[in-house]
Amino acid sequence: MKYEQLEAELISLINSGAETAQDGRFITEREISERYNISRNTVRRAIDDLCKQGYLLRLHGKGTYVKGTWRTHPIYSVTRCDRNYSAMGFSSSRSVLHQEKIVASKPIASRLKIDEGDPVLFLKMLYRGNRTVFNVTSSYIPIARFPGIEFMDFSALSLADLMQSKYGAYRKKTENTVDAVLPSVETAALLDISSDTPVILFESVTSGTVNNTDCPFEYFKCYYRTDIMRFHFTQEHDIY
């Protein structure tokens, strides 16, 4: 069997659902290799290509799934990474890649409604489900509103929980701008993807109440992998 024939056959199986388990798991590379009498390397190449085309997705430690049957990530809950990954059945974890007190540039100051040059915490985090990297997030937090936050350990406590428990800050809304972009070489390496693989960028500002004042809490840029992550939202319509 030629490679093109194998790929067409696998697409047919995906569309028919004949070899898709109830949880969305697709047949294994070994089963495909034995069924069609074709090498594992060729099967692996076909699976990789179908992942790139959006038919399948690989989940580390779980197997290969038909994309569309695996659970999706609610687009309105993008800021609650750990909780959503746990709800999807993953053991969630996060790593602090960079934590530094810096001065706010003009764009950062504008989004946080502070003065240019004011101190902010720059926090760069990597989020995983099991051992699979899902996203990398860069956050900017105004230190004057959260004094001492630059010294906190974010590997053990989420930013949202810390703001509420230590500073009495309650989030009210997050304004998101969503874009499909190509990652930088650094971001691609962190996400374990090639630099020509598009990612979904959420550029967002979270606001709420702290010290009886309504103000922005955090400006962040969150890069999500598109080869394994899908988002959903529900739109309600007026009835006339």
PDB file of C-alpha atoms in Angstrom:
ATOM      1  CA  MET A   1       0.000   0.000   0.000  1.00  0.00           C
ATOM      2  CA  LYS A   2       1.310   3.435  -0.953  1.00  0.00           C
ATOM      3  CA  TYR A   3       1.522   6.267   1.569  1.00  0.00           C
ATOM      4  CA  GLU A   4      -1.234   8.257  -0.136  1.00  0.00           C
ATOM      5  CA  GLN A   5      -3.531   5.220  -0.025  1.00  0.00           C
ATOM      6  CA  LEU A   6      -2.867   4.729   3.679  1.00  0.00           C
ATOM      7  CA  GLU A   7      -3.646   8.355   4.456  1.00  0.00           C
ATOM      8  CA  ALA A   8      -6.899   8.184   2.461  1.00  0.00           C
ATOM      9  CA  GLU A   9      -7.853   4.942   4.226  1.00  0.00           C
ATOM     10  CA  LEU A  10      -7.211   6.462   7.659  1.00  0.00           C
ATOM     11  CA  ILE A  11      -9.279   9.541   6.806  1.00  0.00           C
ATOM     12  CA  SER A  12     -12.099   7.220   5.756  1.00  0.00           C
ATOM     13  CA  LEU A  13     -11.871   5.402   9.097  1.00  0.00           C
ATOM     14  CA  ILE A  14     -11.908   8.711  10.970  1.00  0.00           C
ATOM     15  CA  ASN A  15     -14.949   9.985   9.084  1.00  0.00           C
ATOM     16  CA  SER A  16     -16.845   6.725   9.535  1.00  0.00           C
ATOM     17  CA  GLY A  17     -16.040   6.457  13.238  1.00  0.00           C
ATOM     18  CA  ALA A  18     -15.549   2.725  12.748  1.00  0.00           C
ATOM     19  CA  GLU A  19     -12.246   2.598  14.619  1.00  0.00           C
ATOM     20  CA  THR A  20     -12.894   5.348  17.134  1.00  0.00           C
ATOM     21  CA  ALA A  21     -13.503   4.311  20.739  1.00  0.00           C
ATOM     22  CA  GLN A  22     -16.250   5.909  22.811  1.00  0.00           C
ATOM     23  CA  ASP A  23     -13.730   8.249  24.447  1.00  0.00           C
ATOM     24  CA  GLY A  24     -12.410   9.339  21.025  1.00  0.00           C
ATOM     25  CA  ARG A  25      -9.274   7.177  21.021  1.00  0.00           C
ATOM     26  CA  PHE A  26      -8.140   6.086  17.546  1.00  0.00           C
ATOM     27  CA  ILE A  27      -6.579   2.714  16.704  1.00  0.00           C
ATOM     28  CA  THR A  28      -2.891   2.396  17.545  1.00  0.00           C
ATOM     29  CA  GLU A  29       0.063   2.637  15.181  1.00  0.00           C
ATOM     30  CA  ARG A  30       0.803  -1.043  15.770  1.00  0.00           C
ATOM     31  CA  GLU A  31      -2.751  -2.052  14.807  1.00  0.00           C
ATOM     32  CA  ILE A  32      -2.587   0.064  11.649  1.00  0.00           C
ATOM     33  CA  SER A  33       0.810  -1.375  10.737  1.00  0.00           C
ATOM     34  CA  GLU A  34      -0.380  -4.944  11.142  1.00  0.00           C
ATOM     35  CA  ARG A  35      -3.714  -4.407   9.397  1.00  0.00           C
ATOM     36  CA  TYR A  36      -2.256  -2.817   6.271  1.00  0.00           C
ATOM     37  CA  ASN A  37       1.116  -4.612   6.327  1.00  0.00           C
ATOM     38  CA  ILE A  38       3.020  -1.335   6.285  1.00  0.00           C
ATOM     39  CA  SER A  39       6.015  -0.122   8.307  1.00  0.00           C
ATOM     40  CA  ARG A  40       5.596   1.674  11.627  1.00  0.00           C
ATOM     41  CA  ASN A  41       7.648   4.611  10.299  1.00  0.00           C
ATOM     42  CA  THR A  42       5.185   5.105   7.431  1.00  0.00           C
ATOM     43  CA  VAL A  43       2.233   4.821   9.823  1.00  0.00           C
ATOM     44  CA  ARG A  44       3.830   7.341  12.172  1.00  0.00           C
ATOM     45  CA  ARG A  45       4.365   9.763   9.275  1.00  0.00           C
ATOM     46  CA  ALA A  46       0.722   9.403   8.232  1.00  0.00           C
ATOM     47  CA  ILE A  47      -0.494   9.988  11.784  1.00  0.00           C
ATOM     48  CA  ASP A  48       1.739  13.067  12.074  1.00  0.00           C
ATOM     49  CA  ASP A  49       0.368  14.485   8.824  1.00  0.00           C
ATOM     50  CA  LEU A  50      -3.230  13.851   9.902  1.00  0.00           C
ATOM     51  CA  CYS A  51      -2.503  15.649  13.172  1.00  0.00           C
ATOM     52  CA  LYS A  52      -1.249  18.646  11.171  1.00  0.00           C
ATOM     53  CA  GLN A  53      -4.369  18.544   9.008  1.00  0.00           C
ATOM     54  CA  GLY A  54      -6.625  18.616  12.064  1.00  0.00           C
ATOM     55  CA  TYR A  55      -7.990  15.060  11.891  1.00  0.00           C
ATOM     56  CA  LEU A  56      -6.108  13.627  14.869  1.00  0.00           C
ATOM     57  CA  LEU A  57      -4.259  14.734  17.974  1.00  0.00           C
ATOM     58  CA  ARG A  58      -1.637  13.043  20.098  1.00  0.00           C
ATOM     59  CA  LEU A  59      -1.865  13.209  23.890  1.00  0.00           C
ATOM     60  CA  HIS A  60       1.248  12.197  25.790  1.00  0.00           C
ATOM     61  CA  GLY A  61       0.596   9.131  27.900  1.00  0.00           C
ATOM     62  CA  LYS A  62      -2.930   8.719  26.525  1.00  0.00           C
ATOM     63  CA  GLY A  63      -2.647   7.907  22.831  1.00  0.00           C
ATOM     64  CA  THR A  64      -4.001   9.286  19.564  1.00  0.00           C
ATOM     65  CA  TYR A  65      -7.501  10.745  19.444  1.00  0.00           C
ATOM     66  CA  VAL A  66      -9.874  11.882  16.732  1.00  0.00           C
ATOM     67  CA  LYS A  67      -9.889  15.657  16.933  1.00  0.00           C
ATOM     68  CA  GLY A  68     -13.424  16.793  17.613  1.00  0.00           C
ATOM     69  CA  THR A  69     -14.252  13.937  19.953  1.00  0.00           C
ATOM     70  CA  TRP A  70     -11.722  15.043  22.584  1.00  0.00           C
ATOM     71  CA  ARG A  71     -12.891  17.553  25.185  1.00  0.00           C
ATOM     72  CA  THR A  72     -12.495  21.186  24.244  1.00  0.00           C
ATOM     73  CA  HIS A  73     -11.377  24.161  26.287  1.00  0.00           C
ATOM     74  CA  PRO A  74     -14.014  26.833  27.102  1.00  0.00           C
ATOM     75  CA  ILE A  75     -12.913  30.060  25.492  1.00  0.00           C
ATOM     76  CA  TYR A  76     -14.389  32.091  28.351  1.00  0.00           C
ATOM     77  CA  SER A  77     -12.186  30.316  30.912  1.00  0.00           C
ATOM     78  CA  VAL A  78      -8.810  30.891  29.309  1.00  0.00           C
ATOM     79  CA  THR A  79      -7.377  32.390  32.516  1.00  0.00           C
ATOM     80  CA  ARG A  80      -8.096  29.284  34.628  1.00  0.00           C
ATOM     81  CA  CYS A  81      -5.645  26.888  32.995  1.00  0.00           C
ATOM     82  CA  ASP A  82      -5.059  24.496  35.896  1.00  0.00           C
ATOM     83  CA  ARG A  83      -8.730  23.994  36.691  1.00  0.00           C
ATOM     84  CA  ASN A  84      -9.710  23.389  33.084  1.00  0.00           C
ATOM     85  CA  TYR A  85      -6.940  20.894  32.458  1.00  0.00           C
ATOM     86  CA  SER A  86      -7.954  18.991  35.576  1.00  0.00           C
ATOM     87  CA  ALA A  87     -11.570  18.972  34.355  1.00  0.00           C
ATOM     88  CA  MET A  88     -10.329  17.516  31.044  1.00  0.00           C
ATOM     89  CA  GLY A  89      -8.853  14.566  32.935  1.00  0.00           C
ATOM     90  CA  PHE A  90      -5.233  15.700  33.049  1.00  0.00           C
ATOM     91  CA  SER A  91      -2.845  15.993  35.961  1.00  0.00           C
ATOM     92  CA  SER A  92      -2.094  19.720  35.611  1.00  0.00           C
ATOM     93  CA  SER A  93       1.200  21.372  36.464  1.00  0.00           C
ATOM     94  CA  ARG A  94       2.944  24.675  35.866  1.00  0.00           C
ATOM     95  CA  SER A  95       6.517  25.905  35.766  1.00  0.00           C
ATOM     96  CA  VAL A  96       7.832  29.404  36.389  1.00  0.00           C
ATOM     97  CA  LEU A  97      10.105  30.239  33.466  1.00  0.00           C
ATOM     98  CA  HIS A  98      10.887  33.824  34.437  1.00  0.00           C
ATOM     99  CA  GLN A  99       9.954  36.118  37.318  1.00  0.00           C
ATOM    100  CA  GLU A 100      11.308  39.656  37.437  1.00  0.00           C
ATOM    101  CA  LYS A 101      10.470  43.181  38.542  1.00  0.00           C
ATOM    102  CA  ILE A 102      10.618  45.466  35.503  1.00  0.00           C
ATOM    103  CA  VAL A 103       9.430  48.941  34.533  1.00  0.00           C
ATOM    104  CA  ALA A 104       6.257  49.321  32.511  1.00  0.00           C
ATOM    105  CA  SER A 105       6.631  50.257  28.870  1.00  0.00           C
ATOM    106  CA  LYS A 106       4.083  52.597  27.342  1.00  0.00           C
ATOM    107  CA  PRO A 107       1.881  49.775  25.905  1.00  0.00           C
ATOM    108  CA  ILE A 108       1.919  47.845  29.206  1.00  0.00           C
ATOM    109  CA  ALA A 109       1.207  50.989  31.240  1.00  0.00           C
ATOM    110  CA  SER A 110      -1.701  51.875  28.965  1.00  0.00           C
ATOM    111  CA  ARG A 111      -3.345  48.476  29.426  1.00  0.00           C
ATOM    112  CA  LEU A 112      -2.839  48.448  33.202  1.00  0.00           C
ATOM    113  CA  LYS A 113      -3.801  52.145  33.576  1.00  0.00           C
ATOM    114  CA  ILE A 114      -0.567  53.040  35.346  1.00  0.00           C
ATOM    115  CA  ASP A 115       2.239  55.454  34.500  1.00  0.00           C
ATOM    116  CA  GLU A 116       4.986  54.522  32.085  1.00  0.00           C
ATOM    117  CA  GLY A 117       8.004  53.478  34.131  1.00  0.00           C
ATOM    118  CA  ASP A 118       5.968  52.205  37.088  1.00  0.00           C
ATOM    119  CA  PRO A 119       7.179  48.868  38.511  1.00  0.00           C
ATOM    120  CA  VAL A 120       5.417  45.716  37.298  1.00  0.00           C
ATOM    121  CA  LEU A 121       5.973  42.032  37.854  1.00  0.00           C
ATOM    122  CA  PHE A 122       6.842  40.154  34.680  1.00  0.00           C
ATOM    123  CA  LEU A 123       5.847  36.504  35.097  1.00  0.00           C
ATOM    124  CA  LYS A 124       6.328  33.846  32.423  1.00  0.00           C
ATOM    125  CA  MET A 125       4.645  30.475  33.029  1.00  0.00           C
ATOM    126  CA  LEU A 126       4.470  27.151  31.226  1.00  0.00           C
ATOM    127  CA  TYR A 127       1.305  25.055  31.703  1.00  0.00           C
ATOM    128  CA  ARG A 128       1.072  21.283  31.179  1.00  0.00           C
ATOM    129  CA  GLY A 129      -1.541  18.565  31.291  1.00  0.00           C
ATOM    130  CA  ASN A 130       0.143  15.327  32.302  1.00  0.00           C
ATOM    131  CA  ARG A 131       3.487  15.929  30.585  1.00  0.00           C
ATOM    132  CA  THR A 132       2.051  17.613  27.500  1.00  0.00           C
ATOM    133  CA  VAL A 133       2.688  21.349  27.147  1.00  0.00           C
ATOM    134  CA  PHE A 134      -0.514  23.272  26.418  1.00  0.00           C
ATOM    135  CA  ASN A 135       0.373  26.925  26.669  1.00  0.00           C
ATOM    136  CA  VAL A 136       2.935  29.525  27.661  1.00  0.00           C
ATOM    137  CA  THR A 137       1.747  32.752  29.287  1.00  0.00           C
ATOM    138  CA  SER A 138       3.503  36.069  29.924  1.00  0.00           C
ATOM    139  CA  SER A 139       1.834  38.260  32.568  1.00  0.00           C
ATOM    140  CA  TYR A 140       2.366  41.824  33.761  1.00  0.00           C
ATOM    141  CA  ILE A 141       1.041  42.795  37.213  1.00  0.00           C
ATOM    142  CA  PRO A 142       1.190  46.320  38.716  1.00  0.00           C
ATOM    143  CA  ILE A 143       3.279  46.057  41.901  1.00  0.00           C
ATOM    144  CA  ALA A 144       1.800  49.209  43.483  1.00  0.00           C
ATOM    145  CA  ARG A 145      -1.590  47.475  43.627  1.00  0.00           C
ATOM    146  CA  PHE A 146      -0.078  44.216  44.904  1.00  0.00           C
ATOM    147  CA  PRO A 147       2.971  45.147  47.013  1.00  0.00           C
ATOM    148  CA  GLY A 148       5.373  42.265  47.563  1.00  0.00           C
ATOM    149  CA  ILE A 149       3.848  40.127  44.816  1.00  0.00           C
ATOM    150  CA  GLU A 150       7.205  39.997  43.028  1.00  0.00           C
ATOM    151  CA  PHE A 151       8.553  37.787  45.851  1.00  0.00           C
ATOM    152  CA  MET A 152       5.771  35.180  45.798  1.00  0.00           C
ATOM    153  CA  ASP A 153       6.211  31.534  44.767  1.00  0.00           C
ATOM    154  CA  PHE A 154       3.930  30.971  41.776  1.00  0.00           C
ATOM    155  CA  SER A 155       4.972  27.359  41.293  1.00  0.00           C
ATOM    156  CA  ALA A 156       2.798  26.444  44.282  1.00  0.00           C
ATOM    157  CA  LEU A 157      -0.116  28.900  44.056  1.00  0.00           C
ATOM    158  CA  SER A 158      -2.015  30.321  41.110  1.00  0.00           C
ATOM    159  CA  LEU A 159      -1.971  34.049  40.473  1.00  0.00           C
ATOM    160  CA  ALA A 160      -5.754  34.356  40.786  1.00  0.00           C
ATOM    161  CA  ASP A 161      -5.861  32.483  44.111  1.00  0.00           C
ATOM    162  CA  LEU A 162      -2.972  34.538  45.491  1.00  0.00           C
ATOM    163  CA  MET A 163      -4.561  37.850  44.525  1.00  0.00           C
ATOM    164  CA  GLN A 164      -7.765  36.889  46.276  1.00  0.00           C
ATOM    165  CA  SER A 165      -6.329  35.260  49.414  1.00  0.00           C
ATOM    166  CA  LYS A 166      -3.521  37.747  50.151  1.00  0.00           C
ATOM    167  CA  TYR A 167      -4.773  41.005  48.660  1.00  0.00           C
ATOM    168  CA  GLY A 168      -8.557  40.610  48.787  1.00  0.00           C
ATOM    169  CA  ALA A 169      -8.707  41.224  45.050  1.00  0.00           C
ATOM    170  CA  TYR A 170     -11.773  39.916  43.213  1.00  0.00           C
ATOM    171  CA  ARG A 171     -11.803  39.506  39.468  1.00  0.00           C
ATOM    172  CA  LYS A 172     -14.824  40.823  37.590  1.00  0.00           C
ATOM    173  CA  LYS A 173     -14.003  40.541  33.897  1.00  0.00           C
ATOM    174  CA  THR A 174     -11.321  39.672  31.365  1.00  0.00           C
ATOM    175  CA  GLU A 175     -11.280  41.381  27.993  1.00  0.00           C
ATOM    176  CA  ASN A 176      -9.714  39.104  25.369  1.00  0.00           C
ATOM    177  CA  THR A 177      -8.374  39.675  21.899  1.00  0.00           C
ATOM    178  CA  VAL A 178      -7.906  36.417  19.992  1.00  0.00           C
ATOM    179  CA  ASP A 179      -5.556  36.004  17.060  1.00  0.00           C
ATOM    180  CA  ALA A 180      -3.927  33.198  15.082  1.00  0.00           C
ATOM    181  CA  VAL A 181      -0.184  33.831  14.803  1.00  0.00           C
ATOM    182  CA  LEU A 182       3.075  32.066  14.075  1.00  0.00           C
ATOM    183  CA  PRO A 183       5.181  31.636  17.229  1.00  0.00           C
ATOM    184  CA  SER A 184       8.655  32.999  17.735  1.00  0.00           C
ATOM    185  CA  VAL A 185      11.478  30.472  17.732  1.00  0.00           C
ATOM    186  CA  GLU A 186      11.600  30.690  21.550  1.00  0.00           C
ATOM    187  CA  THR A 187       7.843  30.210  21.991  1.00  0.00           C
ATOM    188  CA  ALA A 188       7.795  27.292  19.536  1.00  0.00           C
ATOM    189  CA  ALA A 189      10.592  25.592  21.467  1.00  0.00           C
ATOM    190  CA  LEU A 190       8.721  26.034  24.762  1.00  0.00           C
ATOM    191  CA  LEU A 191       5.525  24.623  23.248  1.00  0.00           C
ATOM    192  CA  ASP A 192       7.440  21.764  21.646  1.00  0.00           C
ATOM    193  CA  ILE A 193       6.188  22.588  18.145  1.00  0.00           C
ATOM    194  CA  SER A 194       7.770  23.790  14.909  1.00  0.00           C
ATOM    195  CA  SER A 195       7.940  27.532  14.300  1.00  0.00           C
ATOM    196  CA  ASP A 196       5.657  27.154  11.252  1.00  0.00           C
ATOM    197  CA  THR A 197       2.815  25.714  13.373  1.00  0.00           C
ATOM    198  CA  PRO A 198       0.178  28.396  14.079  1.00  0.00           C
ATOM    199  CA  VAL A 199      -0.776  29.135  17.678  1.00  0.00           C
ATOM    200  CA  ILE A 200      -3.764  30.887  19.187  1.00  0.00           C
ATOM    201  CA  LEU A 201      -2.787  34.091  20.987  1.00  0.00           C
ATOM    202  CA  PHE A 202      -5.021  35.484  23.719  1.00  0.00           C
ATOM    203  CA  GLU A 203      -4.010  39.051  24.548  1.00  0.00           C
ATOM    204  CA  SER A 204      -6.028  39.969  27.603  1.00  0.00           C
ATOM    205  CA  VAL A 205      -6.590  42.368  30.481  1.00  0.00           C
ATOM    206  CA  THR A 206      -8.235  41.176  33.699  1.00  0.00           C
ATOM    207  CA  SER A 207      -9.920  43.778  35.914  1.00  0.00           C
ATOM    208  CA  GLY A 208     -11.673  43.743  39.245  1.00  0.00           C
ATOM    209  CA  THR A 209     -11.785  45.266  42.717  1.00  0.00           C
ATOM    210  CA  VAL A 210      -8.833  45.689  45.080  1.00  0.00           C
ATOM    211  CA  ASN A 211      -8.799  48.080  48.065  1.00  0.00           C
ATOM    212  CA  ASN A 212     -12.334  49.149  47.137  1.00  0.00           C
ATOM    213  CA  THR A 213     -11.106  50.355  43.753  1.00  0.00           C
ATOM    214  CA  ASP A 214     -11.998  49.001  40.329  1.00  0.00           C
ATOM    215  CA  CYS A 215      -8.859  48.668  38.219  1.00  0.00           C
ATOM    216  CA  PRO A 216      -6.885  46.340  35.916  1.00  0.00           C
ATOM    217  CA  PHE A 217      -5.108  43.492  37.727  1.00  0.00           C
ATOM    218  CA  GLU A 218      -3.163  41.820  34.972  1.00  0.00           C
ATOM    219  CA  TYR A 219      -2.209  42.176  31.344  1.00  0.00           C
ATOM    220  CA  PHE A 220      -1.210  38.857  29.786  1.00  0.00           C
ATOM    221  CA  LYS A 221      -0.375  37.175  26.499  1.00  0.00           C
ATOM    222  CA  CYS A 222      -1.206  33.480  26.341  1.00  0.00           C
ATOM    223  CA  TYR A 223      -0.019  31.247  23.483  1.00  0.00           C
ATOM    224  CA  TYR A 224      -1.973  28.005  22.998  1.00  0.00           C
ATOM    225  CA  ARG A 225      -0.984  25.061  20.843  1.00  0.00           C
ATOM    226  CA  THR A 226      -3.418  24.460  17.987  1.00  0.00           C
ATOM    227  CA  ASP A 227      -2.349  20.895  17.283  1.00  0.00           C
ATOM    228  CA  ILE A 228      -3.937  19.625  20.516  1.00  0.00           C
ATOM    229  CA  MET A 229      -6.147  22.441  21.826  1.00  0.00           C
ATOM    230  CA  ARG A 230      -9.627  23.318  20.559  1.00  0.00           C
ATOM    231  CA  PHE A 231     -11.884  26.013  21.997  1.00  0.00           C
ATOM    232  CA  HIS A 232     -15.646  26.257  22.217  1.00  0.00           C
ATOM    233  CA  PHE A 233     -18.193  28.902  23.102  1.00  0.00           C
ATOM    234  CA  THR A 234     -21.977  29.169  23.082  1.00  0.00           C
ATOM    235  CA  GLN A 235     -23.761  32.058  21.440  1.00  0.00           C
ATOM    236  CA  GLU A 236     -27.294  32.793  22.597  1.00  0.00           C
ATOM    237  CA  HIS A 237     -29.757  34.472  20.261  1.00  0.00           C
ATOM    238  CA  ASP A 238     -32.591  36.874  20.971  1.00  0.00           C
ATOM    239  CA  ILE A 239     -36.073  35.568  20.211  1.00  0.00           C
ATOM    240  CA  TYR A 240     -38.282  38.052  18.428  1.00  0.00           C
TER     241      TYR A 240
END
